[in-house]
Structures are given as structure tokens and as C-alpha cells.
Amino acid sequence: MTKEFEVGFEGTLAGTPEQCWRAVTVEAGSWSWPISYEPRVGGRETGLTFYGGEVTAWQPGAHFATRCEKDGWFNELDYTFEPRGDATHLKFVHRGVFLEDWDTNYDACRKHTAFYYHSLGEYLAHFPGRSATYAMTEAPESSARPDGFAKLKKALGVPDDVQAGDRLAVRGEDGVVDYVTPEFLGVRTADALYRFYGRNAFGWPIGVGRHHFAEVDVDAEGWEAWLAEVFG
């Protein structure tokens, strides 16, 4: 049975409305995943939805929206940007339809949204205007077990009582923990945002996302082999 949902984010972010606008409409790969939009009302969205959507509002620095719909299903994002001194107040609303397992998908969407928009704040505060090389590696299917995220954190050397602000090395690269929940872990280094997605909480394999702001060969990082060893 299909059922509509709505999630969102509202908060004040570092940067001008123009900087925040660019982060959302051009630099999505620097804090979430790569998405492109043709810069006009009616322009095509690519990378956000399977079918591809259409830009429905394009007012740079003020209002942006996009929508995709097909056979009774839809997905819609709406952003408003308001100046607050040297910062920007962002209001984001995500509406759509889940076709199955509404409770699990809603819980996952709500918690992923909180993590993504925290990551947007980290990007604007620490890497403003820079473009990242994005990479995502999914762990083996066995990581979807209930103890999957605990096993990942143990392999990374994450203390049980870890808190935001603690120092933590990610496979030898020094960083600081910027986000901690039972399902997610964020670590910021001098040149990257590491995002660990404990999607086993929703019955799915774990994901390890990286946003690299320095030149890097993502194929040489070895995350696939490392995760295979952890969950082998």
C-alpha cells in the first residue's frame, strides 16, 4: 500500500544564501551524493531519482524546488534560503510516496536527512566553495545483520563512549568526530568528510561514503577489500 511522507530540515548554516544555494544546486556531491540540475525552471534533474525529475522553482539564493512523478508516485524537494546576518536560514522539505514498508523507509529517510544536512553544515563551515571527489562503498550483505555497525566501529577503533569533538583516525588519517548516532558516524579530516552509514538498522548493508577535497585515487583507497575482511 502506498502512503505519502514528509521529512525536512530547518536551521541556520554558515555562508551567504548564494553560497548555500550553490552547495545545494551544484555541489551536492560534496556533502550528500552527486546530483545535477539544469539551471532553470523546467530543467532536468539527474541523479536524485531513478526516473529523473524537473526543476519547479529556480530563484538563485532564495528558492529552489524539484519534483519527479510517475504512475501515482512522486518525490519532491523544496528549499528556501533566507539571509541571517553573515549566515543563512535554510528550510528544506522533502515530500513523496513510499511504495512499501512505510515505517522502515520513513525512519531511514528521516535519519538520513538529519545526517545529510548536518554534513551540508560541515561542508559550508569547513570546505566552502570547494568541490569534492565523491565515493561510496557498500559493505558485504553480511553487514546488514544487527551487529553490523558495532563490528564496523570496532574495526575502525571507535570507543563505545565516542562523542562529537573526539579525535579519531580513519585507517591512519587523523580526524575529528563530527556526528554520532546509533545509526551513523561522521568524521572530518583536514581534506575529507567520512560518512559511515549503519544501514543495518533498517535491514540493509552498511555504506561508507567519502567526500575528498584533495586529489585522491578512490580506487586505491582499498575500502572494498577492507570491508570484505571486516565482514568476511
Backbone as numpy.savetxt, mean C-alpha at the origin, in Angstrom:
# Nx Ny Nz CAx CAy CAz Cx Cy Cz
-23.38 -13.87 -2.77 -24.22 -12.68 -2.77 -23.34 -11.43 -2.77
-23.59 -10.50 -3.68 -22.81 -9.26 -3.74 -23.33 -8.27 -2.70
-22.41 -7.44 -2.21 -22.76 -6.44 -1.21 -21.78 -5.30 -1.32
-22.27 -4.08 -1.24 -21.41 -2.91 -1.33 -20.61 -2.70 -0.05
-19.51 -1.97 -0.20 -18.68 -1.62 0.96 -18.19 -0.19 0.80
-17.72 0.37 1.92 -17.06 1.67 1.90 -15.99 1.70 2.98
-14.79 2.08 2.59 -13.69 2.29 3.54 -13.06 3.64 3.18
-12.15 4.11 4.02 -11.54 5.39 3.69 -10.41 5.76 4.63
-9.90 6.94 4.38 -8.83 7.52 5.18 -9.06 9.02 5.22
-8.80 9.62 6.38 -8.84 11.07 6.48 -7.75 11.51 7.44
-6.89 12.42 7.00 -5.81 12.88 7.85 -4.99 13.96 7.17
-4.10 14.54 7.95 -3.24 15.61 7.46 -1.87 15.05 7.13
-1.38 15.36 5.93 -0.13 14.81 5.42 0.87 15.91 5.15
2.15 15.58 5.26 3.21 16.53 4.93 3.15 16.84 3.43
3.39 18.09 3.09 3.42 18.47 1.68 2.23 19.31 1.27
2.40 20.02 0.18 1.34 20.84 -0.37 0.28 19.97 -1.05
-0.91 20.53 -1.32 -1.89 19.75 -2.08 -1.36 19.27 -3.42
-0.52 20.09 -4.07 0.05 19.68 -5.35 0.99 18.48 -5.18
1.78 18.47 -4.09 2.68 17.34 -3.84 1.88 16.07 -3.52
0.84 16.22 -2.71 0.01 15.06 -2.37 -0.74 14.55 -3.59
-1.22 15.48 -4.40 -1.90 15.11 -5.65 -0.98 14.27 -6.54
0.25 14.74 -6.71 1.19 14.01 -7.55 1.49 12.63 -6.97
1.62 12.55 -5.65 1.88 11.25 -5.02 0.76 10.26 -5.31
-0.47 10.73 -5.33 -1.61 9.85 -5.58 -1.78 9.53 -7.05
-1.65 10.52 -7.91 -1.99 10.34 -9.33 -0.82 9.91 -10.22
0.42 10.13 -9.75 1.60 9.81 -10.57 2.51 8.81 -9.88
2.70 8.95 -8.57 3.71 8.17 -7.85 3.11 7.07 -6.97
2.01 6.48 -7.38 1.39 5.44 -6.55 2.34 4.28 -6.26
3.22 3.98 -7.21 4.18 2.90 -7.01 5.22 3.19 -5.96
5.27 4.41 -5.48 6.24 4.78 -4.44 5.71 4.55 -3.03
4.44 4.14 -2.91 3.88 3.88 -1.57 2.79 2.81 -1.54
2.21 2.46 -2.70 1.22 1.37 -2.72 1.63 0.35 -3.79
1.18 0.56 -5.02 1.66 -0.23 -6.16 1.45 0.62 -7.41
2.11 0.29 -8.52 2.03 1.15 -9.71 0.63 1.20 -10.32
0.12 2.41 -10.45 -1.16 2.67 -11.09 -0.97 3.90 -11.98
-1.53 3.90 -13.17 -1.40 5.06 -14.04 -2.78 5.58 -14.42
-2.84 6.89 -14.61 -4.08 7.55 -15.01 -3.78 8.53 -16.14
-4.59 8.51 -17.17 -4.51 9.56 -18.18 -5.03 10.85 -17.54
-4.29 11.96 -17.66 -4.58 13.16 -16.86 -5.71 14.03 -17.39
-6.92 13.46 -17.31 -8.10 14.21 -17.76 -9.34 13.45 -17.36
-10.45 14.13 -17.24 -11.72 13.46 -17.04 -12.00 12.59 -18.26
-12.34 11.35 -18.01 -12.52 10.39 -19.10 -11.26 9.61 -19.42
-10.13 9.99 -18.79 -8.88 9.29 -19.01 -8.91 7.87 -18.45
-8.07 7.02 -18.99 -8.06 5.61 -18.60 -7.21 5.38 -17.36
-7.73 4.55 -16.48 -6.98 4.04 -15.32 -6.41 2.68 -15.66
-5.14 2.45 -15.34 -4.50 1.16 -15.59 -3.74 0.72 -14.35
-3.98 -0.50 -13.91 -3.22 -1.05 -12.79 -3.99 -1.12 -11.48
-5.09 -0.40 -11.38 -5.87 -0.43 -10.15 -6.87 -1.58 -10.15
-7.58 -1.73 -11.26 -8.59 -2.77 -11.36 -8.30 -3.68 -12.55
-8.88 -4.86 -12.51 -8.65 -5.84 -13.56 -9.16 -5.34 -14.91
-10.32 -4.67 -14.89 -10.95 -4.24 -16.14 -10.41 -2.92 -16.66
-9.80 -2.13 -15.78 -9.40 -0.78 -16.16 -10.57 0.17 -15.98
-10.32 1.32 -15.35 -11.39 2.25 -15.05 -11.25 3.55 -15.81
-12.01 4.54 -15.35 -12.05 5.83 -16.01 -11.97 6.95 -14.97
-11.16 7.96 -15.26 -11.07 9.12 -14.38 -12.38 9.90 -14.45
-12.96 10.17 -13.28 -14.25 10.88 -13.24 -14.13 12.28 -12.66
-12.99 12.60 -12.04 -12.74 13.97 -11.56 -11.25 14.23 -11.67
-10.88 15.36 -12.23 -9.46 15.72 -12.41 -9.30 17.22 -12.21
-9.14 17.61 -10.95 -8.90 19.00 -10.58 -7.59 19.03 -9.80
-6.45 19.21 -10.48 -5.14 19.09 -9.82 -5.05 19.90 -8.53
-4.61 19.20 -7.48 -4.44 19.80 -6.17 -5.71 19.94 -5.38
-6.86 19.49 -5.93 -8.13 19.69 -5.24 -9.00 18.44 -5.18
-9.24 17.79 -6.32 -10.18 16.67 -6.35 -9.81 15.70 -7.47
-9.76 14.42 -7.11 -9.47 13.36 -8.07 -10.37 12.18 -7.76
-10.92 11.55 -8.81 -11.74 10.36 -8.62 -11.63 9.47 -9.84
-11.84 8.18 -9.62 -11.81 7.20 -10.71 -12.82 6.10 -10.40
-13.37 5.50 -11.45 -14.40 4.48 -11.26 -14.28 3.42 -12.35
-14.53 2.19 -11.96 -14.62 1.07 -12.89 -15.91 0.31 -12.57
-16.63 -0.11 -13.59 -17.85 -0.88 -13.36 -18.07 -1.89 -14.47
-18.68 -3.00 -14.08 -18.97 -4.06 -15.07 -19.98 -5.03 -14.47
-21.08 -5.22 -15.16 -22.09 -6.24 -14.82 -22.52 -6.17 -13.36
-22.82 -4.98 -12.86 -23.30 -4.82 -11.50 -22.21 -4.66 -10.46
-20.97 -4.87 -10.86 -19.82 -4.68 -9.97 -19.23 -3.30 -10.23
-18.70 -2.64 -9.19 -18.01 -1.38 -9.40 -16.93 -1.18 -8.34
-15.98 -0.32 -8.66 -14.92 0.08 -7.74 -14.66 1.56 -7.97
-14.71 2.35 -6.90 -14.63 3.80 -7.03 -13.74 4.39 -5.95
-12.80 5.23 -6.35 -11.93 5.95 -5.43 -12.19 7.44 -5.58
-12.22 8.15 -4.44 -12.47 9.59 -4.47 -11.55 10.28 -3.47
-10.82 11.30 -3.95 -9.86 12.03 -3.12 -10.18 13.52 -3.15
-10.16 14.15 -1.98 -10.20 15.61 -1.92 -8.99 16.08 -1.12
-8.38 17.17 -1.60 -7.16 17.72 -1.03 -7.43 19.16 -0.58
-7.15 19.46 0.69 -7.37 20.80 1.22 -6.10 21.29 1.89
-5.64 22.52 1.58 -4.43 23.04 2.23 -4.65 23.29 3.72
-3.64 22.93 4.51 -3.65 23.18 5.95 -2.27 23.73 6.32
-2.07 25.03 6.14 -0.75 25.60 6.35 0.22 25.05 5.33
1.31 24.45 5.83 2.30 23.84 4.94 1.96 22.38 4.61
0.83 21.92 5.11 0.44 20.52 4.93 -0.85 20.43 4.13
-1.36 19.20 4.01 -2.57 18.95 3.24 -3.47 18.00 4.02
-4.74 18.36 4.07 -5.74 17.45 4.65 -6.32 16.63 3.51
-6.15 15.32 3.59 -6.64 14.41 2.56 -7.85 13.65 3.08
-8.90 13.63 2.28 -10.04 12.76 2.55 -10.16 11.79 1.38
-10.09 10.52 1.69 -10.14 9.45 0.69 -11.31 8.53 1.00
-12.10 8.22 0.00 -13.22 7.29 0.15 -13.13 6.24 -0.95
-13.21 4.99 -0.55 -13.18 3.85 -1.48 -14.50 3.11 -1.35
-15.25 3.07 -2.43 -16.53 2.36 -2.46 -16.46 1.27 -3.53
-17.20 0.21 -3.29 -17.23 -0.85 -4.29 -18.15 -1.98 -3.89
-17.95 -3.11 -4.54 -18.75 -4.31 -4.32 -17.82 -5.49 -4.15
-18.06 -6.31 -3.14 -17.38 -7.60 -3.02 -18.34 -8.67 -3.53
-17.83 -9.56 -4.35 -18.67 -10.59 -4.96 -18.81 -11.83 -4.08
-17.90 -11.98 -3.10 -17.94 -13.16 -2.24 -17.21 -12.88 -0.94
-17.49 -13.68 0.09 -16.79 -13.63 1.38 -16.64 -12.18 1.86
-17.78 -11.49 1.99 -17.78 -10.05 2.29 -17.01 -9.72 3.55
-17.23 -10.47 4.63 -16.61 -10.13 5.91 -15.09 -10.16 5.82
-14.54 -11.21 5.22 -13.08 -11.31 5.10 -12.53 -10.23 4.20
-13.16 -10.02 3.06 -12.67 -9.01 2.12 -12.77 -7.60 2.69
-13.84 -7.33 3.42 -13.99 -6.00 4.02 -12.92 -5.77 5.07
-12.69 -6.77 5.93 -11.66 -6.66 6.96 -10.30 -6.42 6.33
-9.99 -7.18 5.28 -8.71 -7.04 4.59 -8.59 -5.67 3.93
-9.64 -5.22 3.28 -9.61 -3.92 2.60 -9.42 -2.78 3.60
-10.14 -2.83 4.70 -10.03 -1.78 5.72 -8.62 -1.70 6.29
-8.03 -2.85 6.59 -6.70 -2.87 7.21 -5.60 -2.55 6.19
-5.75 -3.02 4.96 -4.79 -2.64 3.92 -4.84 -1.14 3.65
-6.05 -0.57 3.64 -6.18 0.86 3.41 -5.43 1.66 4.46
-5.57 1.28 5.72 -4.86 1.99 6.79 -3.35 1.92 6.58
-2.85 0.76 6.15 -1.41 0.59 5.94 -0.95 1.38 4.73
-1.70 1.33 3.64 -1.30 2.06 2.43 -1.21 3.56 2.69
-2.18 4.10 3.40 -2.19 5.55 3.56 -1.24 6.02 4.66
-0.88 5.11 5.56 0.27 5.39 6.41 1.53 5.45 5.56
1.66 4.52 4.62 2.83 4.50 3.74 2.88 5.75 2.87
1.73 6.24 2.44 1.70 7.51 1.71 2.28 8.63 2.57
1.91 8.66 3.84 2.47 9.65 4.75 3.97 9.53 4.91
4.47 8.30 4.98 5.91 8.07 5.09 6.62 8.56 3.83
6.03 8.27 2.69 6.62 8.71 1.42 6.70 10.24 1.37
5.63 10.91 1.70 5.60 12.37 1.62 6.55 13.01 2.64
6.70 12.39 3.79 7.54 12.96 4.84 9.03 12.69 4.61
9.36 11.54 4.02 10.77 11.12 3.96 11.35 11.02 2.55
10.49 10.86 1.53 10.99 10.72 0.16 10.20 11.59 -0.81
9.87 12.81 -0.44 8.96 13.63 -1.27 9.51 13.87 -2.67
8.64 13.69 -3.65 8.99 13.96 -5.04 9.84 12.92 -5.71
10.28 11.89 -4.98 11.14 10.87 -5.56 10.31 9.71 -6.11
10.83 9.06 -7.11 10.16 7.91 -7.71 10.84 6.62 -7.26
10.03 5.66 -6.88 10.58 4.39 -6.39 10.52 3.30 -7.45
11.43 2.36 -7.32 11.32 1.09 -8.02 10.53 0.16 -7.12
9.42 -0.34 -7.62 8.52 -1.16 -6.81 8.73 -2.64 -7.09
8.66 -3.44 -6.04 8.72 -4.89 -6.20 7.84 -5.54 -5.14
7.19 -6.62 -5.51 6.38 -7.40 -4.59 6.69 -8.86 -4.78
6.98 -9.55 -3.69 7.24 -10.98 -3.75 6.25 -11.69 -2.84
5.55 -12.65 -3.38 4.59 -13.42 -2.59 5.27 -14.66 -2.04
5.05 -14.92 -0.76 5.61 -16.11 -0.12 4.88 -17.36 -0.59
5.46 -18.54 -0.34 4.79 -19.78 -0.73 3.40 -19.92 -0.10
2.59 -20.79 -0.69 1.23 -21.01 -0.20 1.21 -21.40 1.28
2.26 -22.08 1.74 2.29 -22.51 3.14 2.33 -21.33 4.11
2.67 -20.14 3.61 2.70 -18.96 4.49 1.30 -18.52 4.89
0.26 -19.05 4.23 -1.11 -18.68 4.54 -1.62 -19.34 5.82
-0.82 -20.21 6.41 -1.23 -20.85 7.66 -1.30 -19.83 8.79
-2.04 -20.14 9.86 -2.22 -19.17 10.95 -0.92 -18.63 11.55
0.13 -19.44 11.57 1.39 -18.98 12.17 2.34 -18.35 11.15
1.86 -18.08 9.94 2.73 -17.61 8.87 3.45 -16.31 9.20
2.72 -15.31 9.67 3.36 -14.02 9.90 4.32 -14.09 11.08
3.97 -14.86 12.10 4.87 -15.05 13.23 6.19 -15.68 12.77
6.09 -16.64 11.86 7.29 -17.29 11.32 8.13 -16.31 10.53
7.48 -15.46 9.73 8.22 -14.45 8.96 8.95 -13.49 9.88
8.24 -12.98 10.89 8.86 -12.01 11.80 10.02 -12.62 12.59
9.89 -13.87 12.95 10.99 -14.55 13.63 12.21 -14.64 12.73
12.00 -14.96 11.46 13.11 -15.06 10.51 13.77 -13.71 10.29
12.99 -12.64 10.38 13.53 -11.29 10.22 14.22 -10.78 11.48
13.99 -11.46 12.60 14.57 -11.02 13.86 13.76 -9.93 14.55
12.46 -9.94 14.32 11.58 -8.93 14.92 11.23 -9.34 16.35
11.52 -8.52 17.35 11.16 -8.86 18.73 9.64 -8.94 18.92
9.20 -9.73 19.87 7.77 -9.87 20.13 7.14 -8.55 20.54
7.92 -7.69 21.22 7.39 -6.42 21.73 7.77 -5.24 20.85
8.02 -5.48 19.59 8.46 -4.41 18.69 7.42 -3.29 18.64
7.91 -2.05 18.56 7.05 -0.87 18.48 7.54 0.06 17.39
6.64 0.90 16.89 7.05 1.92 15.94 8.12 2.79 16.56
9.18 3.06 15.81 10.31 3.84 16.29 11.50 2.99 16.67
11.30 1.68 16.82 12.42 0.78 17.13 13.32 0.62 15.91
14.61 0.46 16.16 15.54 0.14 15.09 15.40 -1.33 14.72
15.47 -1.62 13.41 15.36 -2.99 12.94 16.07 -3.11 11.60
16.92 -4.11 11.47 17.61 -4.38 10.21 16.78 -5.37 9.39
16.64 -5.09 8.10 15.96 -5.99 7.18 17.00 -6.69 6.34
17.30 -7.92 6.69 18.31 -8.71 5.98 19.60 -7.90 5.81
20.03 -7.28 6.92 21.30 -6.56 6.95 21.23 -5.09 6.65
20.07 -4.59 6.23 19.92 -3.17 5.93 19.26 -2.46 7.11
19.97 -1.52 7.72 19.47 -0.84 8.91 18.24 0.00 8.60
17.27 -0.03 9.52 16.07 0.76 9.33 15.38 1.04 10.65
14.22 1.66 10.55 13.40 1.97 11.71 11.99 1.46 11.44
11.39 0.85 12.43 10.02 0.37 12.30 9.08 1.58 12.25
8.24 1.65 11.23 7.32 2.79 11.13 5.86 2.37 11.27
5.58 1.05 11.25 4.18 0.61 11.34 4.15 -0.80 11.91
3.29 -1.01 12.90 3.15 -2.32 13.52 1.68 -2.58 13.84
1.14 -3.65 13.30 -0.17 -4.18 13.71 -0.03 -5.71 13.71
-1.02 -6.43 14.22 -0.91 -7.89 14.16 -0.77 -8.43 12.74
-1.26 -7.67 11.73 -1.24 -8.17 10.36 -0.13 -7.59 9.50
0.44 -6.44 9.88 1.38 -5.76 9.01 2.60 -5.24 9.77
3.68 -5.05 9.01 4.90 -4.47 9.56 5.51 -3.58 8.49
5.86 -2.35 8.87 6.53 -1.44 7.96 7.89 -1.05 8.51
8.90 -1.06 7.65 10.25 -0.64 8.04 10.76 0.35 7.00
11.25 1.47 7.48 11.81 2.50 6.60 13.31 2.53 6.76
14.04 2.44 5.64 15.49 2.57 5.66 15.86 3.90 5.01
17.14 4.14 4.86 17.58 5.40 4.27 17.09 5.56 2.83
16.89 4.44 2.14 16.55 4.49 0.71 15.39 3.61 0.32
14.59 3.17 1.27 13.51 2.25 0.89 12.41 2.21 1.95
11.24 1.81 1.50 10.14 1.42 2.39 9.91 -0.07 2.18
10.06 -0.85 3.26 9.76 -2.28 3.24 8.39 -2.48 3.87
7.51 -3.19 3.16 6.15 -3.42 3.63 5.89 -4.92 3.71
5.61 -5.42 4.90 5.38 -6.84 5.12 3.89 -7.05 5.40
3.25 -7.81 4.51 1.80 -8.00 4.55 1.48 -9.40 5.09
1.00 -9.46 6.33 0.63 -10.73 6.95 -0.75 -11.16 6.49
-0.88 -11.42 5.20 -2.19 -11.73 4.62 -2.69 -13.11 5.00
-1.86 -13.87 5.71 -2.34 -15.14 6.25 -3.52 -14.90 7.20
-3.62 -13.70 7.77 -4.74 -13.36 8.65 -6.07 -13.46 7.91
-6.02 -13.38 6.58 -7.23 -13.45 5.76 -7.29 -14.74 4.94
-6.33 -15.65 5.23 -6.29 -16.92 4.53 -5.50 -16.90 3.24
-4.68 -15.86 3.05 -3.92 -15.69 1.81 -2.42 -15.74 2.11
-1.59 -16.00 1.09 -0.14 -16.00 1.31 0.38 -14.61 1.69
1.46 -14.59 2.42 2.14 -13.36 2.84 2.79 -12.68 1.64
2.85 -11.35 1.67 3.54 -10.59 0.64 4.61 -9.70 1.23
5.69 -9.51 0.49 6.77 -8.60 0.89 6.93 -7.56 -0.20
6.53 -6.32 0.10 6.63 -5.23 -0.85 7.82 -4.34 -0.56
8.44 -3.84 -1.62 9.58 -2.91 -1.47 9.40 -1.73 -2.39
9.68 -0.55 -1.85 9.71 0.69 -2.62 11.13 1.24 -2.49
11.93 1.06 -3.52 13.35 1.44 -3.48 13.55 2.81 -4.12
14.15 3.72 -3.37 14.40 5.07 -3.86 15.84 5.28 -4.31
16.63 4.23 -4.29 17.97 4.23 -4.86 18.02 3.13 -5.91
18.98 3.20 -6.78 19.09 2.20 -7.84 19.33 0.82 -7.24
18.56 -0.16 -7.68 18.67 -1.51 -7.14 18.23 -2.50 -8.21
18.84 -3.66 -8.19 18.44 -4.77 -9.05 17.50 -5.64 -8.23
16.20 -5.48 -8.42 15.25 -6.21 -7.58 15.34 -7.72 -7.80
15.78 -8.13 -8.98 15.91 -9.56 -9.24 17.05 -10.19 -8.44
17.99 -9.34 -8.02 19.14 -9.84 -7.25 18.91 -9.78 -5.75
17.76 -9.28 -5.32 17.51 -9.17 -3.88 17.37 -10.53 -3.19
16.88 -11.51 -3.93 16.79 -12.86 -3.39 15.62 -13.11 -2.45
14.57 -12.30 -2.53 13.45 -12.48 -1.61 12.70 -13.79 -1.87
12.56 -14.18 -3.12 11.83 -15.41 -3.40 12.51 -16.62 -2.77
13.84 -16.70 -2.92 14.58 -17.82 -2.34 14.57 -17.75 -0.82
14.68 -16.53 -0.29 14.68 -16.36 1.17 13.34 -16.81 1.76
12.25 -16.41 1.14 10.92 -16.79 1.62 10.68 -18.30 1.46
11.20 -18.86 0.38 11.06 -20.30 0.17 11.76 -21.08 1.29
12.90 -20.54 1.74 13.63 -21.19 2.84 12.86 -21.04 4.15
12.31 -19.87 4.40 11.56 -19.63 5.64 10.34 -20.55 5.72
9.66 -20.72 4.59 8.41 -21.48 4.60 8.55 -22.84 3.95
9.79 -23.31 3.80 10.02 -24.60 3.19 9.66 -25.77 4.10
